[in-house]
């Protein structure tokens, strides 16, 4: 039995997809493959899609080429370069090689219109898996930056204790740890209090 793919929710924010296509039938096929777990917006042209992307962030953007006002490749490249969204472009068989050659190096998932209907569930699972990796990497980078900032602030507080209270580095380390434990706060919070005094 097919289980729709689930996108990670580490921030609690609703995950969203933008479908850019002038085909209601195509929109319906994509929506059915994602039903029940994601916010879905649709736009019928590249211009409308660009306006929409300026107003909010999307996790996934699916483009059916061609659009009424452009082929869709420039839009796909813009989204891939300027956002963290995973991008898929669905292309008619006769233009597949030409457009795939232009967009693949930007990390855009290129699918032939001919095979799309037959393997949409697999394609969407792949796209969601790609986006989940982006979310995990962003989370890991955020945690690493937070940890580095914690270390910087604690080190700064230690230096202050060494200079102003003539403690050794070990004593300063223990002092911050004890202050954090006694007040039920993190070492960073304790260090911040020391720096504020």
PDB file of C-alpha atoms in Angstrom:
ATOM      1  CA  UNK A   1       0.000   0.000   0.000  1.00  0.00           C
ATOM      2  CA  UNK A   2       1.307   3.472  -0.934  1.00  0.00           C
ATOM      3  CA  UNK A   3       2.142   5.674   2.044  1.00  0.00           C
ATOM      4  CA  UNK A   4       2.416   9.383   1.200  1.00  0.00           C
ATOM      5  CA  UNK A   5       5.836  10.815   2.041  1.00  0.00           C
ATOM      6  CA  UNK A   6       6.149  12.858   5.213  1.00  0.00           C
ATOM      7  CA  UNK A   7       8.307  15.916   5.486  1.00  0.00           C
ATOM      8  CA  UNK A   8      10.196  16.547   8.730  1.00  0.00           C
ATOM      9  CA  UNK A   9       8.875  19.215  11.097  1.00  0.00           C
ATOM     10  CA  UNK A  10      11.741  20.240  13.351  1.00  0.00           C
ATOM     11  CA  UNK A  11      10.610  23.879  13.579  1.00  0.00           C
ATOM     12  CA  UNK A  12       6.881  23.242  14.008  1.00  0.00           C
ATOM     13  CA  UNK A  13       6.159  25.446  10.982  1.00  0.00           C
ATOM     14  CA  UNK A  14       3.807  24.040   8.339  1.00  0.00           C
ATOM     15  CA  UNK A  15       5.645  22.584   5.365  1.00  0.00           C
ATOM     16  CA  UNK A  16       4.579  23.893   1.988  1.00  0.00           C
ATOM     17  CA  UNK A  17       4.688  23.128  -1.711  1.00  0.00           C
ATOM     18  CA  UNK A  18       4.142  25.381  -4.706  1.00  0.00           C
ATOM     19  CA  UNK A  19       2.877  23.844  -7.952  1.00  0.00           C
ATOM     20  CA  UNK A  20       3.477  26.031 -11.001  1.00  0.00           C
ATOM     21  CA  UNK A  21       1.427  24.819 -13.950  1.00  0.00           C
ATOM     22  CA  UNK A  22      -1.366  25.961 -16.252  1.00  0.00           C
ATOM     23  CA  UNK A  23      -2.865  22.466 -16.208  1.00  0.00           C
ATOM     24  CA  UNK A  24      -5.550  21.809 -13.607  1.00  0.00           C
ATOM     25  CA  UNK A  25      -5.221  18.101 -14.356  1.00  0.00           C
ATOM     26  CA  UNK A  26      -1.477  18.161 -13.539  1.00  0.00           C
ATOM     27  CA  UNK A  27      -2.168  20.080 -10.318  1.00  0.00           C
ATOM     28  CA  UNK A  28      -4.707  17.439  -9.263  1.00  0.00           C
ATOM     29  CA  UNK A  29      -2.287  14.575  -9.922  1.00  0.00           C
ATOM     30  CA  UNK A  30       0.423  16.218  -7.779  1.00  0.00           C
ATOM     31  CA  UNK A  31      -2.044  17.137  -5.008  1.00  0.00           C
ATOM     32  CA  UNK A  32      -3.314  13.551  -4.822  1.00  0.00           C
ATOM     33  CA  UNK A  33       0.217  12.271  -4.259  1.00  0.00           C
ATOM     34  CA  UNK A  34       0.655  14.671  -1.309  1.00  0.00           C
ATOM     35  CA  UNK A  35      -2.855  14.802   0.126  1.00  0.00           C
ATOM     36  CA  UNK A  36      -3.229  15.170   3.854  1.00  0.00           C
ATOM     37  CA  UNK A  37       0.167  16.303   5.041  1.00  0.00           C
ATOM     38  CA  UNK A  38       1.309  19.486   3.348  1.00  0.00           C
ATOM     39  CA  UNK A  39       0.155  23.030   2.495  1.00  0.00           C
ATOM     40  CA  UNK A  40      -0.253  23.278  -1.271  1.00  0.00           C
ATOM     41  CA  UNK A  41      -0.397  26.489  -3.342  1.00  0.00           C
ATOM     42  CA  UNK A  42      -0.830  26.601  -7.119  1.00  0.00           C
ATOM     43  CA  UNK A  43       0.088  29.309  -9.622  1.00  0.00           C
ATOM     44  CA  UNK A  44      -0.488  29.273 -13.371  1.00  0.00           C
ATOM     45  CA  UNK A  45       2.490  31.317 -14.623  1.00  0.00           C
ATOM     46  CA  UNK A  46       6.104  32.105 -13.892  1.00  0.00           C
ATOM     47  CA  UNK A  47       5.271  35.719 -13.009  1.00  0.00           C
ATOM     48  CA  UNK A  48       2.590  34.699 -10.480  1.00  0.00           C
ATOM     49  CA  UNK A  49       4.912  32.069  -9.017  1.00  0.00           C
ATOM     50  CA  UNK A  50       7.733  34.596  -8.547  1.00  0.00           C
ATOM     51  CA  UNK A  51       5.380  36.964  -6.731  1.00  0.00           C
ATOM     52  CA  UNK A  52       4.219  34.117  -4.513  1.00  0.00           C
ATOM     53  CA  UNK A  53       7.807  33.059  -3.712  1.00  0.00           C
ATOM     54  CA  UNK A  54       8.624  36.630  -2.620  1.00  0.00           C
ATOM     55  CA  UNK A  55       5.774  36.462  -0.091  1.00  0.00           C
ATOM     56  CA  UNK A  56       6.625  33.120   1.531  1.00  0.00           C
ATOM     57  CA  UNK A  57       9.163  30.306   1.686  1.00  0.00           C
ATOM     58  CA  UNK A  58       8.382  26.947   0.126  1.00  0.00           C
ATOM     59  CA  UNK A  59       9.958  23.585   0.885  1.00  0.00           C
ATOM     60  CA  UNK A  60       9.146  22.098  -2.509  1.00  0.00           C
ATOM     61  CA  UNK A  61       8.443  23.723  -5.884  1.00  0.00           C
ATOM     62  CA  UNK A  62       7.087  21.620  -8.768  1.00  0.00           C
ATOM     63  CA  UNK A  63       7.038  23.247 -12.210  1.00  0.00           C
ATOM     64  CA  UNK A  64       5.336  21.859 -15.310  1.00  0.00           C
ATOM     65  CA  UNK A  65       7.052  23.149 -18.433  1.00  0.00           C
ATOM     66  CA  UNK A  66       6.140  25.063 -20.507  1.00  0.00           C
ATOM     67  CA  UNK A  67       4.283  27.824 -18.664  1.00  0.00           C
ATOM     68  CA  UNK A  68       2.129  30.408 -20.478  1.00  0.00           C
ATOM     69  CA  UNK A  69       4.775  33.135 -20.043  1.00  0.00           C
ATOM     70  CA  UNK A  70       8.055  31.147 -20.083  1.00  0.00           C
ATOM     71  CA  UNK A  71       9.509  27.675 -20.471  1.00  0.00           C
ATOM     72  CA  UNK A  72       9.957  27.299 -16.692  1.00  0.00           C
ATOM     73  CA  UNK A  73      13.688  26.593 -16.661  1.00  0.00           C
ATOM     74  CA  UNK A  74      14.600  30.171 -15.600  1.00  0.00           C
ATOM     75  CA  UNK A  75      12.047  29.987 -12.782  1.00  0.00           C
ATOM     76  CA  UNK A  76      13.451  26.631 -11.636  1.00  0.00           C
ATOM     77  CA  UNK A  77      16.996  28.030 -11.595  1.00  0.00           C
ATOM     78  CA  UNK A  78      15.891  31.182  -9.720  1.00  0.00           C
ATOM     79  CA  UNK A  79      14.178  29.118  -7.017  1.00  0.00           C
ATOM     80  CA  UNK A  80      17.134  26.723  -6.699  1.00  0.00           C
ATOM     81  CA  UNK A  81      19.645  29.587  -6.411  1.00  0.00           C
ATOM     82  CA  UNK A  82      17.682  31.870  -4.085  1.00  0.00           C
ATOM     83  CA  UNK A  83      15.990  29.452  -1.674  1.00  0.00           C
ATOM     84  CA  UNK A  84      16.374  26.155   0.176  1.00  0.00           C
ATOM     85  CA  UNK A  85      13.438  24.601  -1.696  1.00  0.00           C
ATOM     86  CA  UNK A  86      13.783  21.288  -3.479  1.00  0.00           C
ATOM     87  CA  UNK A  87      12.811  21.895  -7.108  1.00  0.00           C
ATOM     88  CA  UNK A  88      11.306  19.555  -9.698  1.00  0.00           C
ATOM     89  CA  UNK A  89      10.612  20.471 -13.310  1.00  0.00           C
ATOM     90  CA  UNK A  90       8.430  18.220 -15.475  1.00  0.00           C
ATOM     91  CA  UNK A  91       9.263  18.517 -19.175  1.00  0.00           C
ATOM     92  CA  UNK A  92       7.720  17.315 -22.435  1.00  0.00           C
ATOM     93  CA  UNK A  93       9.759  14.502 -23.985  1.00  0.00           C
ATOM     94  CA  UNK A  94      10.870  16.547 -27.038  1.00  0.00           C
ATOM     95  CA  UNK A  95      12.494  19.238 -24.830  1.00  0.00           C
ATOM     96  CA  UNK A  96      13.735  16.952 -22.053  1.00  0.00           C
ATOM     97  CA  UNK A  97      17.416  16.686 -23.023  1.00  0.00           C
ATOM     98  CA  UNK A  98      17.781  20.391 -23.842  1.00  0.00           C
ATOM     99  CA  UNK A  99      16.282  21.674 -20.580  1.00  0.00           C
ATOM    100  CA  UNK A 100      17.797  18.917 -18.416  1.00  0.00           C
ATOM    101  CA  UNK A 101      21.235  19.956 -19.713  1.00  0.00           C
ATOM    102  CA  UNK A 102      20.617  23.542 -18.528  1.00  0.00           C
ATOM    103  CA  UNK A 103      19.169  22.900 -15.067  1.00  0.00           C
ATOM    104  CA  UNK A 104      20.639  19.676 -13.669  1.00  0.00           C
ATOM    105  CA  UNK A 105      23.816  21.343 -12.343  1.00  0.00           C
ATOM    106  CA  UNK A 106      21.641  23.571 -10.123  1.00  0.00           C
ATOM    107  CA  UNK A 107      20.380  20.504  -8.232  1.00  0.00           C
ATOM    108  CA  UNK A 108      16.997  20.575  -9.971  1.00  0.00           C
ATOM    109  CA  UNK A 109      15.201  17.234 -10.281  1.00  0.00           C
ATOM    110  CA  UNK A 110      14.223  16.813 -13.954  1.00  0.00           C
ATOM    111  CA  UNK A 111      11.387  14.470 -14.920  1.00  0.00           C
ATOM    112  CA  UNK A 112       9.945  13.563 -18.304  1.00  0.00           C
ATOM    113  CA  UNK A 113       6.224  14.279 -18.647  1.00  0.00           C
ATOM    114  CA  UNK A 114       5.877  10.866 -20.276  1.00  0.00           C
ATOM    115  CA  UNK A 115       7.012   8.971 -17.171  1.00  0.00           C
ATOM    116  CA  UNK A 116       5.718  11.405 -14.549  1.00  0.00           C
ATOM    117  CA  UNK A 117       2.228   9.958 -14.146  1.00  0.00           C
ATOM    118  CA  UNK A 118       3.550   6.405 -13.846  1.00  0.00           C
ATOM    119  CA  UNK A 119       6.098   7.194 -11.175  1.00  0.00           C
ATOM    120  CA  UNK A 120       4.742  10.314  -9.462  1.00  0.00           C
ATOM    121  CA  UNK A 121       4.638   8.669  -6.036  1.00  0.00           C
ATOM    122  CA  UNK A 122       8.282   7.635  -6.326  1.00  0.00           C
ATOM    123  CA  UNK A 123       9.285  11.068  -7.678  1.00  0.00           C
ATOM    124  CA  UNK A 124       7.524  12.900  -4.855  1.00  0.00           C
ATOM    125  CA  UNK A 125       9.046  10.592  -2.242  1.00  0.00           C
ATOM    126  CA  UNK A 126      12.476  11.387  -3.687  1.00  0.00           C
ATOM    127  CA  UNK A 127      11.768  15.136  -3.591  1.00  0.00           C
ATOM    128  CA  UNK A 128      10.538  14.985   0.013  1.00  0.00           C
ATOM    129  CA  UNK A 129      13.591  12.920   0.982  1.00  0.00           C
ATOM    130  CA  UNK A 130      15.825  15.609  -0.566  1.00  0.00           C
ATOM    131  CA  UNK A 131      14.026  18.325   1.382  1.00  0.00           C
ATOM    132  CA  UNK A 132      14.257  16.342   4.618  1.00  0.00           C
ATOM    133  CA  UNK A 133      18.028  16.212   4.120  1.00  0.00           C
ATOM    134  CA  UNK A 134      18.095  20.005   3.652  1.00  0.00           C
ATOM    135  CA  UNK A 135      16.085  20.442   6.875  1.00  0.00           C
ATOM    136  CA  UNK A 136      18.390  18.070   8.791  1.00  0.00           C
ATOM    137  CA  UNK A 137      21.503  19.862   7.532  1.00  0.00           C
ATOM    138  CA  UNK A 138      20.085  23.293   8.435  1.00  0.00           C
ATOM    139  CA  UNK A 139      19.223  21.979  11.907  1.00  0.00           C
ATOM    140  CA  UNK A 140      22.723  20.533  12.390  1.00  0.00           C
ATOM    141  CA  UNK A 141      24.356  23.796  11.239  1.00  0.00           C
ATOM    142  CA  UNK A 142      22.089  25.787  13.564  1.00  0.00           C
ATOM    143  CA  UNK A 143      22.969  23.542  16.540  1.00  0.00           C
ATOM    144  CA  UNK A 144      26.700  23.755  15.734  1.00  0.00           C
ATOM    145  CA  UNK A 145      26.511  27.567  15.535  1.00  0.00           C
ATOM    146  CA  UNK A 146      24.605  27.665  18.841  1.00  0.00           C
ATOM    147  CA  UNK A 147      27.188  25.428  20.508  1.00  0.00           C
ATOM    148  CA  UNK A 148      30.052  27.572  19.181  1.00  0.00           C
ATOM    149  CA  UNK A 149      28.354  30.703  20.545  1.00  0.00           C
ATOM    150  CA  UNK A 150      27.858  28.998  23.939  1.00  0.00           C
ATOM    151  CA  UNK A 151      31.576  28.135  24.035  1.00  0.00           C
ATOM    152  CA  UNK A 152      32.548  31.701  23.058  1.00  0.00           C
ATOM    153  CA  UNK A 153      30.435  33.270  25.819  1.00  0.00           C
ATOM    154  CA  UNK A 154      31.617  30.809  28.501  1.00  0.00           C
ATOM    155  CA  UNK A 155      35.257  31.391  27.466  1.00  0.00           C
ATOM    156  CA  UNK A 156      34.740  35.150  27.683  1.00  0.00           C
ATOM    157  CA  UNK A 157      33.303  34.782  31.212  1.00  0.00           C
ATOM    158  CA  UNK A 158      36.240  32.576  32.233  1.00  0.00           C
ATOM    159  CA  UNK A 159      38.699  35.219  31.035  1.00  0.00           C
ATOM    160  CA  UNK A 160      36.856  37.855  33.048  1.00  0.00           C
ATOM    161  CA  UNK A 161      37.023  35.690  36.198  1.00  0.00           C
ATOM    162  CA  UNK A 162      40.739  35.066  35.617  1.00  0.00           C
ATOM    163  CA  UNK A 163      41.467  38.775  35.122  1.00  0.00           C
ATOM    164  CA  UNK A 164      39.150  40.349  37.720  1.00  0.00           C
ATOM    165  CA  UNK A 165      39.033  37.672  40.436  1.00  0.00           C
ATOM    166  CA  UNK A 166      42.474  36.184  39.814  1.00  0.00           C
ATOM    167  CA  UNK A 167      41.099  32.635  39.423  1.00  0.00           C
ATOM    168  CA  UNK A 168      42.888  29.855  37.611  1.00  0.00           C
ATOM    169  CA  UNK A 169      41.244  28.555  34.459  1.00  0.00           C
ATOM    170  CA  UNK A 170      40.114  25.394  36.292  1.00  0.00           C
ATOM    171  CA  UNK A 171      38.654  27.471  39.145  1.00  0.00           C
ATOM    172  CA  UNK A 172      36.812  29.699  36.665  1.00  0.00           C
ATOM    173  CA  UNK A 173      35.469  26.609  34.901  1.00  0.00           C
ATOM    174  CA  UNK A 174      34.217  25.135  38.194  1.00  0.00           C
ATOM    175  CA  UNK A 175      32.792  28.491  39.308  1.00  0.00           C
ATOM    176  CA  UNK A 176      30.635  28.795  36.170  1.00  0.00           C
ATOM    177  CA  UNK A 177      29.521  25.154  36.486  1.00  0.00           C
ATOM    178  CA  UNK A 178      28.570  25.567  40.144  1.00  0.00           C
ATOM    179  CA  UNK A 179      26.713  28.824  39.460  1.00  0.00           C
ATOM    180  CA  UNK A 180      24.745  27.149  36.653  1.00  0.00           C
ATOM    181  CA  UNK A 181      23.862  24.149  38.845  1.00  0.00           C
ATOM    182  CA  UNK A 182      22.865  26.220  41.892  1.00  0.00           C
ATOM    183  CA  UNK A 183      20.573  28.434  39.812  1.00  0.00           C
ATOM    184  CA  UNK A 184      19.181  25.693  37.565  1.00  0.00           C
ATOM    185  CA  UNK A 185      20.413  27.436  34.420  1.00  0.00           C
ATOM    186  CA  UNK A 186      22.725  26.593  31.553  1.00  0.00           C
ATOM    187  CA  UNK A 187      26.466  27.329  31.651  1.00  0.00           C
ATOM    188  CA  UNK A 188      25.871  29.935  28.946  1.00  0.00           C
ATOM    189  CA  UNK A 189      23.244  31.731  31.066  1.00  0.00           C
ATOM    190  CA  UNK A 190      25.611  31.665  34.047  1.00  0.00           C
ATOM    191  CA  UNK A 191      28.392  33.074  31.881  1.00  0.00           C
ATOM    192  CA  UNK A 192      26.087  35.826  30.607  1.00  0.00           C
ATOM    193  CA  UNK A 193      25.263  36.822  34.207  1.00  0.00           C
ATOM    194  CA  UNK A 194      28.956  37.014  35.050  1.00  0.00           C
ATOM    195  CA  UNK A 195      29.570  39.215  32.012  1.00  0.00           C
ATOM    196  CA  UNK A 196      26.655  41.475  32.964  1.00  0.00           C
ATOM    197  CA  UNK A 197      27.909  42.088  36.543  1.00  0.00           C
TER     198      UNK A 197
END
